[in-house]
mmCIF file with all atom_site columns, C-alpha atoms in Angstrom:
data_model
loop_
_atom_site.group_PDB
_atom_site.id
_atom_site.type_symbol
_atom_site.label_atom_id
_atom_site.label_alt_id
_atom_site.label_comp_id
_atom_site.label_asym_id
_atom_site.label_entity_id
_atom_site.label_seq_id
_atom_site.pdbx_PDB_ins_code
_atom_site.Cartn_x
_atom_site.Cartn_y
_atom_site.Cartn_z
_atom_site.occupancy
_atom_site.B_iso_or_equiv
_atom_site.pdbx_formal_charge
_atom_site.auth_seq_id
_atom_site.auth_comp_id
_atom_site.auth_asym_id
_atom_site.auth_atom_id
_atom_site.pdbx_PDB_model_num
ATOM 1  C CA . UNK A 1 1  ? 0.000   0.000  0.000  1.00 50.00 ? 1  UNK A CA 1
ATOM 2  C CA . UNK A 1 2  ? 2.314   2.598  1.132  1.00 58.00 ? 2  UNK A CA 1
ATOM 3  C CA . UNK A 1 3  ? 6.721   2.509  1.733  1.00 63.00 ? 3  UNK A CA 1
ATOM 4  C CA . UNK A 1 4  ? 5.931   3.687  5.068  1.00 58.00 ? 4  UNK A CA 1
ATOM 5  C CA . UNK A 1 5  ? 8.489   1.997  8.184  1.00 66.00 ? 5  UNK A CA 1
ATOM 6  C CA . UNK A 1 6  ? 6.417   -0.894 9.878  1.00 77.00 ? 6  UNK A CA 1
ATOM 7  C CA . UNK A 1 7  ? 7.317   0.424  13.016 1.00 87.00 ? 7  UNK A CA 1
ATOM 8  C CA . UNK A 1 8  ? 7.977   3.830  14.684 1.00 86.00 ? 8  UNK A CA 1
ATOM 9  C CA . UNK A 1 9  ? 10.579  3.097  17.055 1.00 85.00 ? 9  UNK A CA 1
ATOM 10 C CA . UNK A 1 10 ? 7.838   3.316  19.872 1.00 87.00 ? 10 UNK A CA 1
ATOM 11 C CA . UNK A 1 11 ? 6.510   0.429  21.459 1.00 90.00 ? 11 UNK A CA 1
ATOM 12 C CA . UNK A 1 12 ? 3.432   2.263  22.652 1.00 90.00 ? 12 UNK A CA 1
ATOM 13 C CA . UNK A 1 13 ? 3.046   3.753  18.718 1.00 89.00 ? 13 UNK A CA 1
ATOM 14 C CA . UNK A 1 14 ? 3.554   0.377  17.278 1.00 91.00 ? 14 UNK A CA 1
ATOM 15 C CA . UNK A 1 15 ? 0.816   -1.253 19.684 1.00 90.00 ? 15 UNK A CA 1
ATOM 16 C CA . UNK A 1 16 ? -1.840  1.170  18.590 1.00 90.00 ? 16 UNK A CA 1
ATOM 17 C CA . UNK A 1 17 ? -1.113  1.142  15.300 1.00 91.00 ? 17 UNK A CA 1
ATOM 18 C CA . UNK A 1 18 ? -1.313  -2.323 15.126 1.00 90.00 ? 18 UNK A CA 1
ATOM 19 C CA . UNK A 1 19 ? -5.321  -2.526 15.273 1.00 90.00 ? 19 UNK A CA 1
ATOM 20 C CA . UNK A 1 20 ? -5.289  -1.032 12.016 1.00 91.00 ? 20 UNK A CA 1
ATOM 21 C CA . UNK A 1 21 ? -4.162  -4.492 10.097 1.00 90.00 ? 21 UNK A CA 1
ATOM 22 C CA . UNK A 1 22 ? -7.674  -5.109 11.120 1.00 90.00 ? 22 UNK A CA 1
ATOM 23 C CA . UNK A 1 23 ? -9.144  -2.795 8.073  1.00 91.00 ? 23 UNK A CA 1
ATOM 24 C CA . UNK A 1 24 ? -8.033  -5.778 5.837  1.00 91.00 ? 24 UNK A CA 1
ATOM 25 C CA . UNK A 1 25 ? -10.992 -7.896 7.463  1.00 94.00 ? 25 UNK A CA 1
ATOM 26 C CA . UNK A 1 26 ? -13.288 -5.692 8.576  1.00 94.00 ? 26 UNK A CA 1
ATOM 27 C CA . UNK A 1 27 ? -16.575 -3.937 6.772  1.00 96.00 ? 27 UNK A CA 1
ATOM 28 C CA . UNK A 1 28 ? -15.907 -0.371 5.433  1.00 96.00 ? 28 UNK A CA 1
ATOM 29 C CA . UNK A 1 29 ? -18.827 0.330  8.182  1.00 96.00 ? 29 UNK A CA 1
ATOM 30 C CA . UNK A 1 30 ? -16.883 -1.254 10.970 1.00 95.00 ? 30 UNK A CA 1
ATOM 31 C CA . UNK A 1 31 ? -13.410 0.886  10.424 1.00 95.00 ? 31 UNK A CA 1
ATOM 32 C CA . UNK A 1 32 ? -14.275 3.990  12.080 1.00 97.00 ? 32 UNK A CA 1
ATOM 33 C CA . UNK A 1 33 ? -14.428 2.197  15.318 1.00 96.00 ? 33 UNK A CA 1
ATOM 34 C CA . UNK A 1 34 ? -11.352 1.051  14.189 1.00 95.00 ? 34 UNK A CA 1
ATOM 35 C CA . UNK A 1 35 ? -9.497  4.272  13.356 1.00 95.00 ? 35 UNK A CA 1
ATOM 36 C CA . UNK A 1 36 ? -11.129 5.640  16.873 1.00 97.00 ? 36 UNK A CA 1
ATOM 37 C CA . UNK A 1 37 ? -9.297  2.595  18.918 1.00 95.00 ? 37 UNK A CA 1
ATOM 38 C CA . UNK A 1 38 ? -6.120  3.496  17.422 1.00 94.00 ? 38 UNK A CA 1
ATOM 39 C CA . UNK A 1 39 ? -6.230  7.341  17.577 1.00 95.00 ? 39 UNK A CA 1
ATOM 40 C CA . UNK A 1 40 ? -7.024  6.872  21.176 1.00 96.00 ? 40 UNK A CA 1
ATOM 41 C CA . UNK A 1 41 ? -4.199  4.843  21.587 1.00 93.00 ? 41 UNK A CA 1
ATOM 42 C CA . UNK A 1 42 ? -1.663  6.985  19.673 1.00 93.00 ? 42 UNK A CA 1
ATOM 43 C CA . UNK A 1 43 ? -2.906  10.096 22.361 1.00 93.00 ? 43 UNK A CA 1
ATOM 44 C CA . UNK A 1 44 ? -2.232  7.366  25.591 1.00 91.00 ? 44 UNK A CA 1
ATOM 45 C CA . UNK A 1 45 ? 1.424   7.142  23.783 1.00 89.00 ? 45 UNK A CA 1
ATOM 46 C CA . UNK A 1 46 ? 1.732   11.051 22.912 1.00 90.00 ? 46 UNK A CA 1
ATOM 47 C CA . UNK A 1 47 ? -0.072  11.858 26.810 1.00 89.00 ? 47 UNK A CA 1
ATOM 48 C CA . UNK A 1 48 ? 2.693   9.495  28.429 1.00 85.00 ? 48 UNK A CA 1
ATOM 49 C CA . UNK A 1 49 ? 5.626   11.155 26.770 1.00 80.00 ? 49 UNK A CA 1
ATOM 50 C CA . UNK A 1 50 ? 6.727   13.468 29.496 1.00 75.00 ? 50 UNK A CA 1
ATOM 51 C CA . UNK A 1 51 ? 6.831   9.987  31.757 1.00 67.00 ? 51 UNK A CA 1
ATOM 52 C CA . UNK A 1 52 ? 9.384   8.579  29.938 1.00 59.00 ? 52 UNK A CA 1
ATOM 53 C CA . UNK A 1 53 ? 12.971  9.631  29.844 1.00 62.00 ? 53 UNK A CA 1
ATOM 54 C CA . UNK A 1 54 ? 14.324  11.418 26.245 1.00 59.00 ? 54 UNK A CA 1
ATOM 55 C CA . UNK A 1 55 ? 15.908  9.175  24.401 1.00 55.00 ? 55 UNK A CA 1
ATOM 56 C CA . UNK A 1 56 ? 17.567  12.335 22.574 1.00 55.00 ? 56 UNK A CA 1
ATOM 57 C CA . UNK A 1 57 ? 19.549  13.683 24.911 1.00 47.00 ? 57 UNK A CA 1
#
């Protein structure tokens, strides 16, 4: 579909974006929940940043 990297380098990233090899199987009508699980999970990851030391430094 796309040459995007299979994962971001974040476990907590990876995890929500995970549930969206589920479009694959899924109805069209059944994605949004779908795309509403994983956007909640990639604000959990972005919410927990400032609990986790930076890598970056």
């Amino acid at each position: 579909m796309t040459d995007l990297p299979e994962e971001t380098g974040d476990e907590r990233a990876d995890a929500a974006l995970g549930g969206l090899a589920q479009l694959g199987t899924l109805p069209v009508s059944a994605h949004v929940g779908v795309f509403e699980e994983v956007f909640t999970g990639l604000e959990q990851a972005l919410a927990s940043v400032d609990d986790t030391p930076d890598r970056h430094r």
